[in-house]
Coordinates of C-alpha atoms and ligand atoms in Angstrom, one line a residue:
X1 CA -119.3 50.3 -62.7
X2 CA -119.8 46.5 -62.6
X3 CA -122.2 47.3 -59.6
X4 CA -124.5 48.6 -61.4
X5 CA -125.3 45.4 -63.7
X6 CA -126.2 41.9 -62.8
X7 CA -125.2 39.0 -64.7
X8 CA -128.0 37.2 -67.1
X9 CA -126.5 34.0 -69.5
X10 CA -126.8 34.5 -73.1
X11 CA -129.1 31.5 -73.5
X12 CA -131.7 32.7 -71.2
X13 CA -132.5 36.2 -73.5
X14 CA -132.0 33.5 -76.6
X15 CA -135.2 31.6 -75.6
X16 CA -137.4 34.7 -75.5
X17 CA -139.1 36.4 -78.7
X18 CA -140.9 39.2 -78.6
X19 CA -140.3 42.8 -77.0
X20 CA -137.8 42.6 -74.1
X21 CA -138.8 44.5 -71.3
X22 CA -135.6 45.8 -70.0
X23 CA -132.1 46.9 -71.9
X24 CA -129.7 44.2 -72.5
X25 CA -125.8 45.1 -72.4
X26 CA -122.4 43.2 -73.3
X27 CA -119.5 43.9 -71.4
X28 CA -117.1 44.6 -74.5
X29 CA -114.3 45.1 -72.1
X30 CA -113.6 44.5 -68.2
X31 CA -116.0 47.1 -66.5
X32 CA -117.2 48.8 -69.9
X33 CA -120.9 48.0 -70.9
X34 CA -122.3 48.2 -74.2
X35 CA -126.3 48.2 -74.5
X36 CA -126.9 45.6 -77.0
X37 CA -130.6 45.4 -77.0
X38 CA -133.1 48.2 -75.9
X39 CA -135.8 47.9 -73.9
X40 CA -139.3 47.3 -76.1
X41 CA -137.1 45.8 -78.9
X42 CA -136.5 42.1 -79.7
X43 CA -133.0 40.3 -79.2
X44 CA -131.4 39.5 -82.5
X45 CA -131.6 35.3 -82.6
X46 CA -128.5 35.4 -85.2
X47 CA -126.7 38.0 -83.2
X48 CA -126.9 35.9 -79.9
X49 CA -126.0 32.5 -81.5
X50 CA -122.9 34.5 -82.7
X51 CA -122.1 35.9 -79.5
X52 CA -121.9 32.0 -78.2
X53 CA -119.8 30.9 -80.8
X54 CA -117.3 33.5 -79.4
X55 CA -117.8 32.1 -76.1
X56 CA -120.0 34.3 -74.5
X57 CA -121.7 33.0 -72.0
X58 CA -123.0 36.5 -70.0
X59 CA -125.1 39.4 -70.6
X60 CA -126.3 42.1 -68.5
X61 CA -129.1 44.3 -66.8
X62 CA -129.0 47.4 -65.5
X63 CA -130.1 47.0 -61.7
X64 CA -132.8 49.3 -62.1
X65 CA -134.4 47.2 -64.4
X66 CA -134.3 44.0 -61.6
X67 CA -137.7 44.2 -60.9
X68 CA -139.2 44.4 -64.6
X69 CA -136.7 41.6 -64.8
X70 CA -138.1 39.5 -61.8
X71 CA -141.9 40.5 -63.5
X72 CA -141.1 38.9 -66.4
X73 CA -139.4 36.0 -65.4
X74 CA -142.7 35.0 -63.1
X75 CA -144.1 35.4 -65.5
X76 CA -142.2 32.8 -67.9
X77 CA -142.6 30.6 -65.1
X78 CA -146.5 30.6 -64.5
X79 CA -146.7 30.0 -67.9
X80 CA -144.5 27.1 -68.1
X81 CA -146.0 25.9 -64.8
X82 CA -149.4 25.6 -66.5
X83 CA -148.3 22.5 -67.8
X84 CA -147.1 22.0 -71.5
X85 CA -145.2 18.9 -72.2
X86 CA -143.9 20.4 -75.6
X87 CA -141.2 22.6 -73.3
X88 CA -137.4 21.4 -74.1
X89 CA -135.8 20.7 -70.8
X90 CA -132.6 22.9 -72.0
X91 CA -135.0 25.9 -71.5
X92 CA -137.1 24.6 -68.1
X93 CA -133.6 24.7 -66.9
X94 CA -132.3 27.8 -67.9
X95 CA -135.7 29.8 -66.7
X96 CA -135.5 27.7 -63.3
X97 CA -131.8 28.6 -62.5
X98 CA -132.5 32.0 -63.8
X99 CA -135.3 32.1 -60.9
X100 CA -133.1 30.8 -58.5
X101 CA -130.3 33.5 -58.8
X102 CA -132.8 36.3 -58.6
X103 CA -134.0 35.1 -55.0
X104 CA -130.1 35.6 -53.6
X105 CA -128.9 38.1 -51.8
X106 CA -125.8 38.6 -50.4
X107 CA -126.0 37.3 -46.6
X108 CA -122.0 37.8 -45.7
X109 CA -120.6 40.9 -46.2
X110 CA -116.4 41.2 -46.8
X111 CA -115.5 37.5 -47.6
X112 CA -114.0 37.5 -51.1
X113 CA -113.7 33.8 -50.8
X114 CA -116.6 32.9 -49.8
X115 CA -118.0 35.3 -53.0
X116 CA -116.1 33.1 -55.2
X117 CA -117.2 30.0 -54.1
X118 CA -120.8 31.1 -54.3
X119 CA -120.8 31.9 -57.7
X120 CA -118.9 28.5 -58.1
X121 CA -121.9 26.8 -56.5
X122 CA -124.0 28.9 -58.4
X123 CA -122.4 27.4 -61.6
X124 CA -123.0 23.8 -60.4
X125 CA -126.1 24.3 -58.7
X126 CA -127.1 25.1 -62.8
X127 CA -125.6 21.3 -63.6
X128 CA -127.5 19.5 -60.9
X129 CA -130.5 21.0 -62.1
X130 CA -130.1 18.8 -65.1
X131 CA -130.7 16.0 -63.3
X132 CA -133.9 17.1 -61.8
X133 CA -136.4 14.9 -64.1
X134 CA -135.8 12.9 -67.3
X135 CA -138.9 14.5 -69.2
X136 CA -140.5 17.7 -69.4
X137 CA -143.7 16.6 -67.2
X138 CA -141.7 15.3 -64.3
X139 CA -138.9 18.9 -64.4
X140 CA -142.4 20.6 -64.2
X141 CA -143.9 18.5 -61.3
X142 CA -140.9 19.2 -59.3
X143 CA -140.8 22.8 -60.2
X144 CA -143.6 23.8 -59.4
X145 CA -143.1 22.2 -55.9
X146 CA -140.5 23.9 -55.7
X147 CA -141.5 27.3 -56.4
X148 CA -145.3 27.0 -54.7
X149 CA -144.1 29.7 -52.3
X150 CA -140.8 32.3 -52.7
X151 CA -139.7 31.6 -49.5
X152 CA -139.1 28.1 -49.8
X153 CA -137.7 29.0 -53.2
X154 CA -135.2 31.4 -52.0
X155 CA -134.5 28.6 -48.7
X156 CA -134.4 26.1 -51.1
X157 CA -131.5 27.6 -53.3
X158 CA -129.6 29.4 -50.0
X159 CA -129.1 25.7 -48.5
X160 CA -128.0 24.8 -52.0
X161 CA -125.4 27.5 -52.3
X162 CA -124.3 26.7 -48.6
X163 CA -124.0 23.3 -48.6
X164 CA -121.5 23.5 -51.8
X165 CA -119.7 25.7 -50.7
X166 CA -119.0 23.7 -47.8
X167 CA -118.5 20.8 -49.3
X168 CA -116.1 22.4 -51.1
X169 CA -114.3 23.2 -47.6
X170 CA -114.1 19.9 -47.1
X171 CA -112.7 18.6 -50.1
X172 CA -116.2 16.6 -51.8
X173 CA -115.0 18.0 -55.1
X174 CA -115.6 15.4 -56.9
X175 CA -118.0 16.0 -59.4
X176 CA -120.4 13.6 -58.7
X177 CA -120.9 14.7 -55.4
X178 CA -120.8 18.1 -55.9
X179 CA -123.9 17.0 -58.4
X180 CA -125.6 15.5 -55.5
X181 CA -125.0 17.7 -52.7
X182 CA -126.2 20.7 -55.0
X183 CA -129.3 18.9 -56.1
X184 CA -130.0 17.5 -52.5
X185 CA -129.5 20.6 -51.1
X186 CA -132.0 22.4 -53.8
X187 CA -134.7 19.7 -52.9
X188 CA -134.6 18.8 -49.4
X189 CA -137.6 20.8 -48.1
X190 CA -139.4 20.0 -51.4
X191 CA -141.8 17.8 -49.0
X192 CA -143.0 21.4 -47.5
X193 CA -145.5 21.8 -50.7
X194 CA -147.5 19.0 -49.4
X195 CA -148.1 20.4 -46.0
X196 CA -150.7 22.7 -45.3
X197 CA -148.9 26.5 -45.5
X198 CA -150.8 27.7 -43.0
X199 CA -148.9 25.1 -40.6
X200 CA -145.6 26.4 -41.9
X201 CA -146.4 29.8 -40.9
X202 CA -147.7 28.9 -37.4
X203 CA -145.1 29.7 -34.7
X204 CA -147.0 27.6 -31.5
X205 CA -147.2 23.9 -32.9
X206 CA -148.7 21.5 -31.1
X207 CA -147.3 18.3 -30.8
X208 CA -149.6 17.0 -33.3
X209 CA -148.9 19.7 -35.7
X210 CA -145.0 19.1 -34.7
X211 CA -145.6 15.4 -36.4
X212 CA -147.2 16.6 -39.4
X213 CA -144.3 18.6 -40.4
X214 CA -141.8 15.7 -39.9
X215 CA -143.4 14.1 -42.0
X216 CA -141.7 16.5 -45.1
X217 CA -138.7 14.4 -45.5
X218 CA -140.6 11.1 -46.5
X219 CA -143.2 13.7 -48.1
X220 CA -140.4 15.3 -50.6
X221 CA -139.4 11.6 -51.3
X222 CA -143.0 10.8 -52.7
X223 CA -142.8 13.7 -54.8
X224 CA -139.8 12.2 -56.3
X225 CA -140.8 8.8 -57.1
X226 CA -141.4 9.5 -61.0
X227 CA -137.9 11.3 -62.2
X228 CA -136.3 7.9 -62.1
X229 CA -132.7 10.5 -63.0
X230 CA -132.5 11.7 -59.6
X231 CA -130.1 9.4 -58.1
X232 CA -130.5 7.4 -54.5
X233 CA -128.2 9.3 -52.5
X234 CA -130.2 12.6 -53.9
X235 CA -133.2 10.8 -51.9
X236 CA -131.1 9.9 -48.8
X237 CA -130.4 14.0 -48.3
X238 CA -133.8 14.6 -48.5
X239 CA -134.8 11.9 -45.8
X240 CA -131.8 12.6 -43.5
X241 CA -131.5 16.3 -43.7
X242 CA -133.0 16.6 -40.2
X243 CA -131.3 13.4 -38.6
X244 CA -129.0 14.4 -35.7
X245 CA -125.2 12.7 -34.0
X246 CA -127.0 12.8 -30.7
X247 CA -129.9 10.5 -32.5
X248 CA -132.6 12.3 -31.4
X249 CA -133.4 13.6 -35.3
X250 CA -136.2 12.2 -37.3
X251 CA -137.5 10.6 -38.9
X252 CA -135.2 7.9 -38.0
X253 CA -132.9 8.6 -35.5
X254 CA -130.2 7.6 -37.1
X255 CA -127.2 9.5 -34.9
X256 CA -123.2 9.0 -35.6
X257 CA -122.0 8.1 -38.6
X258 CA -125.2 6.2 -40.0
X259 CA -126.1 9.6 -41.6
X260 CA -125.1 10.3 -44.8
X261 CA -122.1 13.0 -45.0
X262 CA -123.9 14.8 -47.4
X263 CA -127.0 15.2 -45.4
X264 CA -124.7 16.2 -42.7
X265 CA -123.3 19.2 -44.8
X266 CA -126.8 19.7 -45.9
X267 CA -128.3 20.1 -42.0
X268 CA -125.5 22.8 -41.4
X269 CA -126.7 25.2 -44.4
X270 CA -130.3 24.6 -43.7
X271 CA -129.7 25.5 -40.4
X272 CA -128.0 28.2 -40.9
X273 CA -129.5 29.9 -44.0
X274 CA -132.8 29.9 -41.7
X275 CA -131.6 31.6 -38.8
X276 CA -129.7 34.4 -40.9
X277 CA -132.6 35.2 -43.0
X278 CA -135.3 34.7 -40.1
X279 CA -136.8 38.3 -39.0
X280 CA -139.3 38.9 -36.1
X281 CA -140.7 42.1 -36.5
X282 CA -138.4 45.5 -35.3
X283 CA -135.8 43.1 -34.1
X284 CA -132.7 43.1 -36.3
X285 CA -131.5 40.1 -38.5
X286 CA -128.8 38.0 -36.6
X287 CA -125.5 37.8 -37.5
X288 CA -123.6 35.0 -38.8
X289 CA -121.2 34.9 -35.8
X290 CA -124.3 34.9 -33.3
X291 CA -126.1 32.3 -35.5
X292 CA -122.5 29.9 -36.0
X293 CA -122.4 30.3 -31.7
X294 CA -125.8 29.5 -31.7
X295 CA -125.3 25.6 -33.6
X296 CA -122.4 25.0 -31.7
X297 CA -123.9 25.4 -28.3
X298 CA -126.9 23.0 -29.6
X299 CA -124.3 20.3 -28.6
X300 CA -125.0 16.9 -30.5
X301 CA -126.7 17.8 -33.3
X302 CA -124.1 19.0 -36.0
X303 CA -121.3 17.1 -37.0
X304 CA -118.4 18.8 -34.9
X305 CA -115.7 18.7 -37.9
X306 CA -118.1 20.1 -40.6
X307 CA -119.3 22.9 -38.4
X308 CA -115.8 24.2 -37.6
X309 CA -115.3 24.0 -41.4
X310 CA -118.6 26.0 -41.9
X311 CA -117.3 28.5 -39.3
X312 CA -113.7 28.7 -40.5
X313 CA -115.2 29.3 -43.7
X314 CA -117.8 32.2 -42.7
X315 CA -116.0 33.7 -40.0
X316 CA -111.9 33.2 -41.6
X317 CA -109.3 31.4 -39.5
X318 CA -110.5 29.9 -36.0
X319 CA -108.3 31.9 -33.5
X320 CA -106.3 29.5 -31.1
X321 CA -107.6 29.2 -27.4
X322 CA -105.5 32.4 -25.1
X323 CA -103.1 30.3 -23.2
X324 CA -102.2 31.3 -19.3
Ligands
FE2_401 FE1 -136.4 20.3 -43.7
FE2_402 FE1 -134.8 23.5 -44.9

């Protein structure tokens, strides 16, 4: 039963008046929905501030009302993105996370861990996001960098799961960091929305073209420099992100242990997250053993501890070497 509904929070169908367009349900008991709200109708303010005095945190929606759901929430967004000042941040937030949850979908199949710690990095992904400007007009400005195109979206908050999740692996659970490597993680290709998108799309680069896409890291820094919240080591994933052990990253070339651990974490989901979700046309997707096999045979450029933690934690236990 629980299949068919996807979870929504309670505060995101508070901030909305008028006609919803999609049914709303509560889930009195485990597995048995209630419809609270129907579709056309308005959610009852009182009703909802009642619900999160009782602690609930989580409605639902039918699946077969996600895209009228995705519609509407666009839609929320362009209008927010058209630039009002007036906008609490509370709400930016709540519409942003919102966005970023609809653009997931499940990339490994049968690992109940790793499910639970994705919707644990989901849940601090939501309390980085507070961090993201310290007034409305600078949340927006980053926004909408953010979401200028739904891939980077979707890329954006896949590294961002990732990388807290294995950060998690490997014991960064300290809040703080977990704030930074989320946040980090959600921005790091923030720089792409100052590049040309035709160049992003272009699979023969030439070297000059090459150089105007390294540029991103310092590029994403830029758009940064007024949401004075965001804190330094925030920044230092976004410029290290591509830096490599071997030193031959950019933009530069840091190598060893000069890189921020964070970042490293952060290279290993980015990488990753791109070559599972990357599709050439009537070839299928690759797998996330293939794509694991794949970064370890680019020898040098991953830290070596963190990528067996990222394959231990995708793949399950690391089988011992056969002995003779
Ligand atoms: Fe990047
Ligand atoms: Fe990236």
């Amino acid at each position: 039963m629980t299949a068919e509904f996807f979870p929504v929070s309670t505060k995101f169908i508070s901030y909305f008046k008028g006609a919803l367009p999609f049914d709303v349900y509560l889930e009195r008991f485990t597995g048995k929905f209630t419809k609270i709200y129907h579709k056309d109708a308005e959610a009852d303010s009182n009703q909802i501030v009642r619900y999160e005095s009782n602690d609930i945190k989580t409605l639902y929606i039918s699946k077969n009302d996600k895209i009228s759901y995705g519609n509407f929430l666009y839609k929320e967004i362009d209008q927010f993105t058209k630039g009002s000042d007036q906008l609490d941040k509370a709400k930016i937030v709540e519409i942003i996370a919102t966005a970023l949850e609809l653009t997931y979908e499940k990339i490994v199949e049968d690992n109940n861990e790793l499910d639970t710690s994705i919707t644990w990095a989901s849940y601090h992904i939501r309390s980085a996001l507070y961090l993201m400007g310290d007034n409305a007009a600078s949340t927006i400005e980053i926004f909408k960098a953010l979401s200028s195109d739904l891939s980077l979206l979707k890329h954006s908050y896949l590294v961002s799961l990732f990388s807290l999740t294995l950060a998690k692996k490997l014991d960064f659970t300290n809040e703080k960091n977990l704030v930074v490597i989320g946040l980090g993680a959600l921005l790091h290709d923030i720089g792409h929305s100052r590049l040309n998108a035709e160049l992003l799309q272009k699979s023969n680069l030439t070297p000059r073209e090459w150089e105007e896409i390294k540029d991103h890291p310092i590029l994403g820094l830029k758009i940064l420099e007024r949401s004075r919240l965001i804190p330094d080591d925030v920044r230092s994933i976004i410029l290290q992100h591509h830096e490599q052990r071997n030193g031959r990253g950019y933009p530069n070339r840091l190598g060893g242990n000069k890189i921020f651990p964070p970042a490293k974490i952060v290279a290993i989901a980015e990488e990753f997250c791109t070559m599972i979700t990357m599709s050439s046309p009537g070839e299928p997707a690759l797998s996330p053993s293939l794509v694991i096999s794949r970064m370890k045979s680019d020898i040098g450029h991953y830290d070596r501890e963190f990528l067996d933690a990222f394959e231990e934690m995708i793949l399950g236990p690391i089988k011992p070497a056969k002995s003779k």
